[in-house]
Each structure stands twice: as C-alpha cells, then as structure tokens.
Short mmCIF file of C-alpha atoms in Angstrom, two decimals:
data_model
loop_
_atom_site.label_atom_id
_atom_site.label_comp_id
_atom_site.label_asym_id
_atom_site.label_seq_id
_atom_site.Cartn_x
_atom_site.Cartn_y
_atom_site.Cartn_z
CA MET A 233 -76.83 6.27 67.30
CA GLY A 234 -78.21 9.25 69.15
CA GLY A 235 -80.09 10.96 66.30
CA LEU A 236 -82.09 10.71 63.10
CA VAL A 237 -80.84 8.83 60.04
CA SER A 238 -80.72 10.59 56.65
CA GLN A 239 -79.31 7.85 54.38
CA ILE A 240 -78.72 4.08 54.42
CA ALA A 241 -76.68 2.09 51.87
CA CYS A 242 -76.11 -1.68 51.84
CA GLY A 243 -73.19 -3.71 50.46
CA SER A 244 -72.91 -7.47 50.22
CA HIS A 245 -72.42 -8.01 53.95
CA HIS A 246 -72.09 -4.52 55.43
CA THR A 247 -74.18 -1.37 55.84
CA LEU A 248 -73.45 2.36 56.02
CA VAL A 249 -75.71 4.76 57.89
CA LEU A 250 -75.42 8.54 57.59
CA GLY A 251 -76.88 10.50 60.49
CA SER A 252 -78.70 13.77 59.97
CA SER A 253 -75.87 15.44 61.90
CA GLY A 254 -73.31 14.24 59.34
CA GLN A 255 -71.90 11.39 61.47
CA LEU A 256 -71.19 8.20 59.54
CA TRP A 257 -71.75 4.74 61.01
CA ALA A 258 -70.94 1.27 59.69
CA PHE A 259 -71.72 -2.28 60.75
CA GLY A 260 -71.61 -5.83 59.41
CA SER A 261 -68.67 -7.74 57.98
CA GLY A 262 -65.30 -6.00 57.98
CA VAL A 263 -63.19 -8.79 56.50
CA LYS A 264 -62.23 -6.62 53.49
CA GLY A 265 -61.77 -3.48 55.57
CA GLN A 266 -65.10 -2.18 54.29
CA LEU A 267 -66.22 -0.74 57.65
CA GLY A 268 -63.53 1.95 57.45
CA THR A 269 -62.36 1.37 60.99
CA GLY A 270 -58.78 0.61 60.03
CA ASN A 271 -59.01 -3.11 60.73
CA THR A 272 -60.76 -6.20 59.33
CA GLU A 273 -62.99 -6.99 62.31
CA GLY A 274 -66.74 -7.08 61.84
CA SER A 275 -69.28 -5.37 64.07
CA LEU A 276 -72.93 -6.18 64.77
CA ARG A 277 -73.42 -2.72 66.27
CA PRO A 278 -73.13 0.58 64.35
CA THR A 279 -69.55 1.83 64.67
CA SER A 280 -68.60 5.47 64.18
CA VAL A 281 -66.39 6.11 61.14
CA LEU A 282 -63.97 9.03 61.04
CA LEU A 283 -64.12 10.71 57.64
CA THR A 284 -60.72 11.77 56.30
CA ARG A 285 -59.54 13.60 53.24
CA ALA A 286 -57.79 11.56 50.55
CA SER A 287 -54.62 13.52 51.29
CA GLY A 288 -54.90 12.97 55.04
CA GLY A 289 -56.46 14.82 57.94
CA GLU A 290 -60.02 14.95 59.16
CA ALA A 291 -62.55 15.99 56.53
CA SER A 292 -64.59 19.13 57.03
CA VAL A 293 -67.81 18.84 55.06
CA ILE A 294 -71.35 20.15 55.24
CA HIS A 295 -73.45 17.15 56.22
CA ASN A 296 -76.51 18.03 54.15
CA ASP A 297 -74.33 17.93 51.02
CA MET A 298 -73.03 14.44 51.75
CA LYS A 299 -74.07 11.36 49.76
CA ILE A 300 -73.16 7.75 50.47
CA SER A 301 -72.98 4.89 48.00
CA VAL A 302 -71.92 1.31 48.61
CA GLY A 303 -70.44 -1.28 46.25
CA TRP A 304 -69.83 -4.96 46.89
CA ASN A 305 -67.06 -4.40 49.43
CA SER A 306 -66.42 -0.70 48.87
CA ASN A 307 -67.84 2.64 49.99
CA PHE A 308 -67.98 6.08 48.43
CA ILE A 309 -68.79 9.21 50.39
CA TYR A 310 -68.97 12.39 48.36
CA THR A 311 -70.43 15.88 48.43
CA ALA A 312 -71.65 18.64 46.16
CA GLU A 313 -68.11 19.95 46.13
CA SER A 314 -67.29 23.65 46.11
CA SER A 315 -63.91 24.97 45.07
CA GLU A 316 -62.92 24.96 48.76
CA ARG A 317 -63.52 21.25 49.14
CA GLU A 318 -61.35 18.45 47.97
CA GLN A 319 -62.36 15.79 45.42
CA PRO A 320 -61.43 12.16 46.08
CA ILE A 321 -58.14 11.31 44.40
CA GLY A 322 -58.64 10.22 40.79
CA ARG A 323 -62.42 10.68 40.74
CA LEU A 324 -63.74 12.13 37.50
CA ASP A 325 -66.27 14.95 37.43
CA GLU A 326 -67.93 16.82 34.57
CA ALA A 327 -65.75 19.92 34.91
CA LYS A 328 -62.57 17.87 34.74
CA LEU A 329 -63.86 15.87 31.76
CA GLN A 330 -64.77 19.00 29.77
CA LYS A 331 -61.39 20.55 30.59
CA TRP A 332 -59.59 17.53 29.16
CA LEU A 333 -61.79 17.32 26.07
CA THR A 334 -61.19 20.97 25.14
CA MET A 335 -57.40 20.83 25.52
CA GLU A 336 -55.50 20.45 22.24
CA GLN A 337 -52.36 19.35 24.06
CA GLY A 338 -52.29 18.04 27.58
CA ASN A 339 -50.19 19.67 30.27
CA ALA A 340 -48.48 17.98 33.21
CA GLU A 341 -51.43 18.56 35.55
CA ALA A 342 -53.98 17.04 33.15
CA GLN A 343 -51.74 14.05 32.46
CA ARG A 344 -51.33 13.51 36.21
CA GLU A 345 -55.11 13.69 36.72
CA ILE A 346 -55.70 11.12 33.97
CA SER A 347 -53.02 8.86 35.38
CA LEU A 348 -54.66 9.04 38.82
CA MET A 349 -58.08 8.23 37.40
CA PHE A 350 -56.79 5.02 35.80
CA SER A 351 -54.47 4.14 38.68
CA THR A 352 -56.87 2.17 40.89
CA SER A 353 -60.12 0.26 40.57
CA SER A 354 -61.64 2.46 43.29
CA SER A 355 -60.95 5.62 41.27
CA LEU A 356 -62.67 4.26 38.17
CA VAL A 357 -65.62 2.81 40.07
CA ALA A 358 -66.08 6.04 42.04
CA SER A 359 -65.99 8.05 38.80
CA PHE A 360 -69.10 6.29 37.51
CA THR A 361 -71.01 5.43 40.67
CA LYS A 362 -74.64 6.43 40.35
CA ALA A 363 -75.91 9.05 42.77
CA SER A 364 -79.16 7.76 44.25
CA GLU A 365 -81.44 8.98 47.01
CA ILE A 366 -83.00 5.52 47.22
CA PRO A 367 -81.11 2.84 49.18
CA GLN A 368 -79.77 0.12 46.87
CA ALA A 369 -80.32 -3.57 47.53
CA ALA A 370 -77.26 -5.67 48.33
CA GLY A 371 -75.60 -6.80 45.12
CA ALA A 372 -77.32 -4.12 43.00
CA LEU A 373 -75.24 -2.67 40.19
CA THR A 374 -74.32 0.86 41.28
CA VAL A 375 -72.12 1.98 38.39
CA ASP A 376 -73.31 3.66 35.19
CA LEU A 377 -71.64 1.53 32.51
CA GLU A 378 -73.21 3.44 29.62
CA ALA A 379 -71.72 6.68 30.93
CA ALA A 380 -68.34 5.00 31.47
CA SER A 381 -68.33 3.60 27.93
CA GLN A 382 -69.19 6.97 26.39
CA VAL A 383 -66.55 8.81 28.44
CA PHE A 384 -63.82 6.31 27.54
CA ASP A 385 -64.71 6.55 23.83
CA GLN A 386 -64.51 10.34 24.03
CA LEU A 387 -61.22 10.38 25.89
CA LEU A 388 -59.43 7.78 23.79
CA ASN A 389 -60.30 9.57 20.55
CA ILE A 390 -57.93 12.36 21.63
CA PRO A 391 -54.28 11.43 20.91
CA TRP A 392 -52.61 13.09 23.92
CA ILE A 393 -55.13 11.54 26.31
CA ARG A 394 -54.71 8.13 24.71
CA LYS A 395 -50.95 8.36 25.32
CA SER A 396 -51.56 9.33 28.96
CA VAL A 397 -53.69 6.28 29.74
CA ASN A 398 -51.84 3.29 31.19
CA ILE A 399 -54.04 0.47 32.51
CA VAL A 400 -51.27 -2.11 33.03
CA PRO A 401 -50.49 -1.10 36.66
CA LEU A 402 -54.18 -1.22 37.56
CA VAL A 403 -54.53 -4.77 36.18
CA GLU A 404 -51.32 -5.87 37.90
CA ASN A 405 -52.50 -4.42 41.22
CA LEU A 406 -55.78 -6.31 40.94
CA CYS A 407 -53.83 -9.56 40.86
CA ILE A 408 -51.55 -8.55 43.73
CA ALA A 409 -54.51 -7.53 45.90
CA VAL A 410 -56.58 -10.63 45.10
CA ALA A 411 -57.57 -11.16 48.73
CA VAL A 412 -58.83 -7.61 49.28
CA ILE A 413 -60.70 -6.66 46.11
CA LYS A 414 -63.06 -3.92 47.26
CA SER A 415 -64.67 -2.97 43.95
CA PRO A 416 -65.56 -6.01 41.78
CA GLU A 417 -67.52 -3.57 39.60
CA ILE A 418 -64.15 -2.88 37.98
CA PHE A 419 -64.60 -6.11 35.98
CA LEU A 420 -67.67 -4.55 34.36
CA ILE A 421 -65.94 -1.24 33.64
CA LEU A 422 -62.66 -2.48 32.13
CA PRO A 423 -64.18 -4.17 29.03
CA THR A 424 -65.79 -0.83 28.07
CA ILE A 425 -62.29 0.63 27.55
CA SER A 426 -61.45 0.19 23.86
CA LEU A 427 -57.70 -0.11 24.58
CA LEU A 428 -58.41 -3.57 25.99
CA HIS A 429 -59.87 -4.63 22.64
CA GLU A 430 -56.55 -4.08 20.86
CA ASP A 431 -53.90 -6.69 20.10
CA HIS A 432 -51.16 -5.07 22.21
CA SER A 433 -53.34 -5.49 25.33
CA VAL A 434 -54.00 -9.22 24.96
CA MET A 435 -51.01 -10.85 26.63
CA ASN A 436 -50.27 -8.40 29.46
CA MET A 437 -53.81 -7.34 30.38
CA VAL A 438 -56.71 -9.35 28.94
CA MET A 439 -55.13 -12.74 29.60
CA THR A 440 -54.19 -11.57 33.10
CA LEU A 441 -57.83 -10.63 33.74
CA ALA A 442 -58.99 -13.99 32.36
CA VAL A 443 -56.76 -15.88 34.79
CA PHE A 444 -57.81 -13.67 37.70
CA ILE A 445 -61.57 -13.95 37.13
CA SER A 446 -61.49 -17.67 36.37
CA ASN A 447 -59.02 -18.85 39.03
CA HIS A 448 -58.82 -16.28 41.82
CA LEU A 449 -62.12 -14.40 42.16
CA ASN A 450 -64.02 -15.80 45.14
CA LYS A 451 -67.25 -17.70 44.52
CA THR A 452 -69.53 -15.02 45.95
CA ALA A 453 -68.02 -12.23 43.83
CA LEU A 454 -68.05 -14.48 40.74
CA LYS A 455 -71.75 -15.27 41.23
CA THR A 456 -72.51 -11.57 41.57
CA LEU A 457 -70.48 -10.83 38.43
CA LYS A 458 -72.52 -13.43 36.50
CA ASP A 459 -75.76 -11.84 37.75
CA TRP A 460 -74.52 -8.43 36.64
CA TRP A 461 -73.65 -9.83 33.20
CA SER A 462 -77.27 -10.91 32.76
CA SER A 463 -78.44 -7.33 33.38
CA LEU A 464 -76.10 -5.60 30.90
CA GLU A 465 -77.51 -3.48 28.11
CA PRO A 466 -76.76 -4.88 24.61
CA SER A 467 -74.13 -2.22 23.84
CA ILE A 468 -72.22 -3.01 27.04
CA MET A 469 -72.65 -6.79 26.68
CA THR A 470 -71.22 -6.49 23.16
CA LYS A 471 -68.10 -4.75 24.47
CA HIS A 472 -67.61 -7.48 27.06
CA ILE A 473 -67.92 -10.19 24.40
CA LEU A 474 -65.56 -8.37 22.03
CA MET A 475 -62.79 -8.01 24.61
CA TRP A 476 -62.59 -11.78 25.22
CA LYS A 477 -63.33 -12.70 21.61
CA ASN A 478 -60.64 -10.41 20.23
CA ALA A 479 -58.11 -11.96 22.61
CA LEU A 480 -59.07 -15.43 21.38
CA SER A 481 -58.82 -14.28 17.75
CA PHE A 482 -55.35 -12.86 18.45
CA LEU A 483 -54.10 -16.20 19.81
CA LEU A 484 -55.51 -18.09 16.82
CA ARG A 485 -54.13 -15.65 14.23
CA ASN A 486 -50.68 -15.92 15.73
CA GLY A 487 -50.59 -19.72 15.90
CA LEU A 488 -50.66 -19.85 19.70
CA LEU A 489 -53.40 -22.45 20.06
CA THR A 490 -51.02 -25.24 21.16
CA THR A 491 -48.56 -23.23 23.23
CA HIS A 492 -51.32 -21.29 25.02
CA ASN A 493 -53.81 -24.13 25.40
CA PRO A 494 -54.81 -23.21 29.03
CA GLY A 495 -55.32 -19.56 28.09
CA VAL A 496 -57.53 -20.44 25.13
CA LYS A 497 -59.65 -22.62 27.43
CA LEU A 498 -60.07 -19.75 29.89
CA LEU A 499 -61.21 -17.38 27.14
CA LEU A 500 -63.71 -19.94 25.83
CA GLN A 501 -65.06 -20.52 29.33
CA LEU A 502 -65.55 -16.77 29.88
CA LEU A 503 -67.32 -16.45 26.54
CA LYS A 504 -69.49 -19.41 27.58
CA GLN A 505 -70.48 -17.59 30.78
CA LEU A 506 -71.37 -14.46 28.78
CA HIS A 507 -73.34 -16.61 26.33
CA LYS A 508 -75.33 -18.08 29.23
CA ALA A 509 -75.88 -14.59 30.67
CA ASN A 510 -77.09 -13.39 27.28
CA LYS A 511 -79.58 -16.27 27.13
CA ARG A 512 -80.84 -15.43 30.63
CA ALA A 513 -81.35 -11.78 29.71
CA GLY A 514 -84.74 -10.54 28.56
CA SER A 515 -85.44 -10.74 24.83
CA ILE A 516 -85.05 -6.96 24.49
CA GLN A 517 -81.53 -7.09 25.93
CA LYS A 518 -80.16 -10.06 23.97
CA VAL A 519 -77.30 -9.49 21.54
CA PRO A 520 -77.30 -11.48 18.25
CA ALA A 521 -75.79 -14.98 18.33
CA SER A 522 -73.36 -13.94 15.58
CA THR A 523 -71.66 -11.56 18.05
CA PHE A 524 -70.01 -14.64 19.57
CA TYR A 525 -68.71 -16.08 16.27
CA VAL A 526 -64.92 -16.29 16.08
CA GLU A 527 -64.15 -16.22 12.36
CA GLU A 528 -60.49 -17.17 12.83
CA ILE A 529 -61.52 -20.69 13.89
CA ILE A 530 -62.24 -21.72 10.29
CA CYS A 531 -58.63 -20.97 9.31
CA SER A 532 -56.96 -22.29 12.47
CA VAL A 533 -58.86 -25.47 13.32
CA ILE A 534 -59.39 -28.57 11.18
CA PRO A 535 -63.03 -29.61 11.75
CA LEU A 536 -62.30 -33.32 11.23
CA GLU A 537 -59.60 -33.34 13.92
CA ASP A 538 -61.73 -31.30 16.30
CA VAL A 539 -64.67 -33.71 15.96
CA LYS A 540 -62.32 -36.66 16.55
CA LEU A 541 -61.07 -35.02 19.74
CA TRP A 542 -64.63 -34.27 20.80
CA ARG A 543 -65.73 -37.87 20.35
CA PHE A 544 -62.57 -39.26 21.97
CA TRP A 545 -62.77 -37.10 25.12
CA SER A 546 -66.56 -37.43 25.44
CA THR A 547 -66.02 -40.82 27.11
CA ARG A 548 -63.01 -39.79 29.21
CA GLU A 549 -62.36 -37.54 32.16
CA ASP A 550 -60.62 -34.27 31.32
CA THR A 551 -57.08 -33.64 32.53
CA GLU A 552 -54.70 -30.69 32.30
CA GLU A 553 -53.46 -32.25 29.07
CA THR A 554 -56.89 -32.24 27.42
CA PRO A 555 -56.56 -30.08 24.30
CA VAL A 556 -58.91 -27.27 23.35
CA ILE A 557 -62.01 -28.76 21.73
CA PHE A 558 -64.06 -26.13 19.92
CA CYS A 559 -67.01 -28.48 19.38
CA ARG A 560 -67.67 -28.06 23.09
CA PHE A 561 -68.31 -24.36 22.47
CA PRO A 562 -70.62 -24.34 19.43
CA PHE A 563 -71.73 -20.75 20.07
CA VAL A 564 -68.32 -19.48 18.80
CA LEU A 565 -68.65 -21.43 15.52
CA ASN A 566 -70.11 -19.66 12.50
CA LEU A 567 -72.67 -21.41 10.31
CA ILE A 568 -70.05 -22.87 7.94
CA CYS A 569 -68.15 -24.44 10.87
CA LYS A 570 -71.36 -25.73 12.41
CA MET A 571 -72.37 -27.44 9.14
CA ALA A 572 -68.93 -29.04 8.78
CA VAL A 573 -69.05 -30.36 12.35
CA PHE A 574 -72.60 -31.67 11.87
CA ASN A 575 -71.72 -33.52 8.66
CA ILE A 576 -68.51 -35.05 10.06
CA HIS A 577 -70.26 -36.16 13.25
CA ALA A 578 -73.14 -37.63 11.22
CA HIS A 579 -70.63 -39.54 9.06
CA PHE A 580 -68.89 -41.07 12.09
CA THR A 581 -72.24 -41.98 13.66
CA LYS A 582 -73.39 -43.67 10.44
CA VAL A 583 -70.13 -45.62 10.09
CA ASN A 584 -70.32 -46.80 13.71
CA TYR A 585 -73.94 -47.81 13.26
CA TYR A 586 -73.28 -50.02 10.24
CA SER A 587 -70.13 -51.50 11.75
CA THR A 588 -71.96 -52.81 14.85
#
C-alpha cells in the first residue's frame, strides 16, 4: 500500500485500512457493495477507495482527524468536523441534539434534519456508532444502544419533534432492500424507539419487521443478531421484549388471534429467541422472567382448548394450518395460566392412564 497504516477495522467478511497519509483501502467480500468501489466484486488485495462527500464530489479532509468504523456490511468514515467540513447526511452529533432539545418549536431546517436522521438505517447506525481507537473483531457490536435509547427518549418527549419523526419509510425501505442490508445493527436500534411500542405502530411497522427478520434476513445476519441479543444490557433487552410483546398484546386485545394466526406465530417465535438469549446471558444481565408474561392471554385463550390443541398436535407434523398453541411457549404464560395448564394436562394424563 506504499506507506504506514494508522487504523484497521474489520466487518463480517471485509476489512478497511486507513493509511497514515489519509488514503483508504478496502479488501475482502464486496457482495453487498461494502468495499466502496461502486460494484459488488470482492478483492483479495487492498483496493484504493475514493472518499466522497455525501452531497457529491471528492472529500477534502485532514487525514489525522479521520476515524474509520465498520459494521456487519457497512462502513463509516468520519472526522473531528470543523464548521468548514460537512457532516454525513442524517448523522446526529451533540451540537445538533442540544439545538433540537432547546427549541420550543421546530423550524423547517430542524424538521428536515430530524427527517433525514430517521430516513435510513445507515443514518441511525452512524449516529450511534462507537468511536474506538482499538480495532473491533468481526461481528462485534459497534453501536451504543444505551446512548441511542436515551436520545430517543429525550427527543420523543418533545411534541414538535415527536410529530417530525416518521419511521414508516425506513421500515418499508428495509423490506425493499432485503438483498443489500448494509447495517443489520438497525434491528437492535429500532426497538429502543418508544414509538414502536405503541398500538398505532403494530400493523404497519412492528409486524413488518417481524416478517422481515423471521423470513427474509439471511442466516449469517440472523445468527449475528441472536449473538448480539445475548449481549444486551437489561434495560435494552427489556425494550426489545416489550416491542414484540406489546404487538402480541395488541392482536389479542383486538380479537385478531384467528385472522392473524401467522403473525402471532412470528411474534411468539421472536419472543422465544429473546427468551433463549436472555437465558444465555450472564446472571447479572438477565431480565426477570415476568418481563415475558403476556397478561392478555388469560382473557383471550381458553386453557382447556389450548391444552387439547397441544396434545393433539404433539403427535402430528405442523402445517400452515396449525393454529397458535400457547402451551408451546410457556415463558409468555403468567403463573395463573401455568397452573391452569398444569392441572388440565395432569387431568388428561390421569384419565388416559386409568383408561388403558
């Protein structure tokens, strides 16, 4: 590469190298466009990358100010920006945050800035990417979820900002760009946004995310996501659980169990994955088992019928027509439901024993 190296950052299957002269190099897999060469071809040799401004044109930066950070299939190159330099589109910084928080009423510029921040997964991930002098291992979590959660809580407590935030296009774009997801960290950030815990977000956003993660996320990214879940702090794990649990509660409260049978199954499966991740986490990080309880089940599901379904389908292969069976997901049942299921199952077992 014709010089000394100042920084190295590794993604899942690609690597960035920043030379001491400020030249950026990339090599490895380019299937997601992560090498920044303009195509999807990989390279075993370091390839020079032309840095450009977000608005176009070659970037002019001071190399000793530059920092590089790498996500799963994404890259972020940023500097200690002066007023003469340009911030990446949509990326949040402390000055911008404080400006928004101190405004009683937002103006057109602030509303545009907020809209840009929530417009793409790359903008949100870049806003909370940790700055680190130490090279990160491939698959390491590089976003500060605690900081993201705190910022979102601050922003959404201000009425004009809350009205300016629209996450629907971002979620829709994730589904459209399923083959080229560059920042899977977005699936860790989104559940920390309280708007996604509200009823109006269930059908058009949370259910869309459930389908995407369960049916369209590739196996490698899904495995990494599960590993990241196991490393979440309790406060962040709780927000993840609540987003999926609140969606399930919404469907049950509104009598949608039968009509949305596939969707209910997806939500239960995602909660099951989080439950497993919580069990894998260290004892200090575990959230209480009661966090998973879905109280609406006791009013929406007849325990006797659920146990009958459980016993019937336990000896048969599942099909698309298999109904939701809550006994298969005991971690969402509160203690009253668990006792009812235990007693009913014990009764059937006793009857079968004496009848044979």
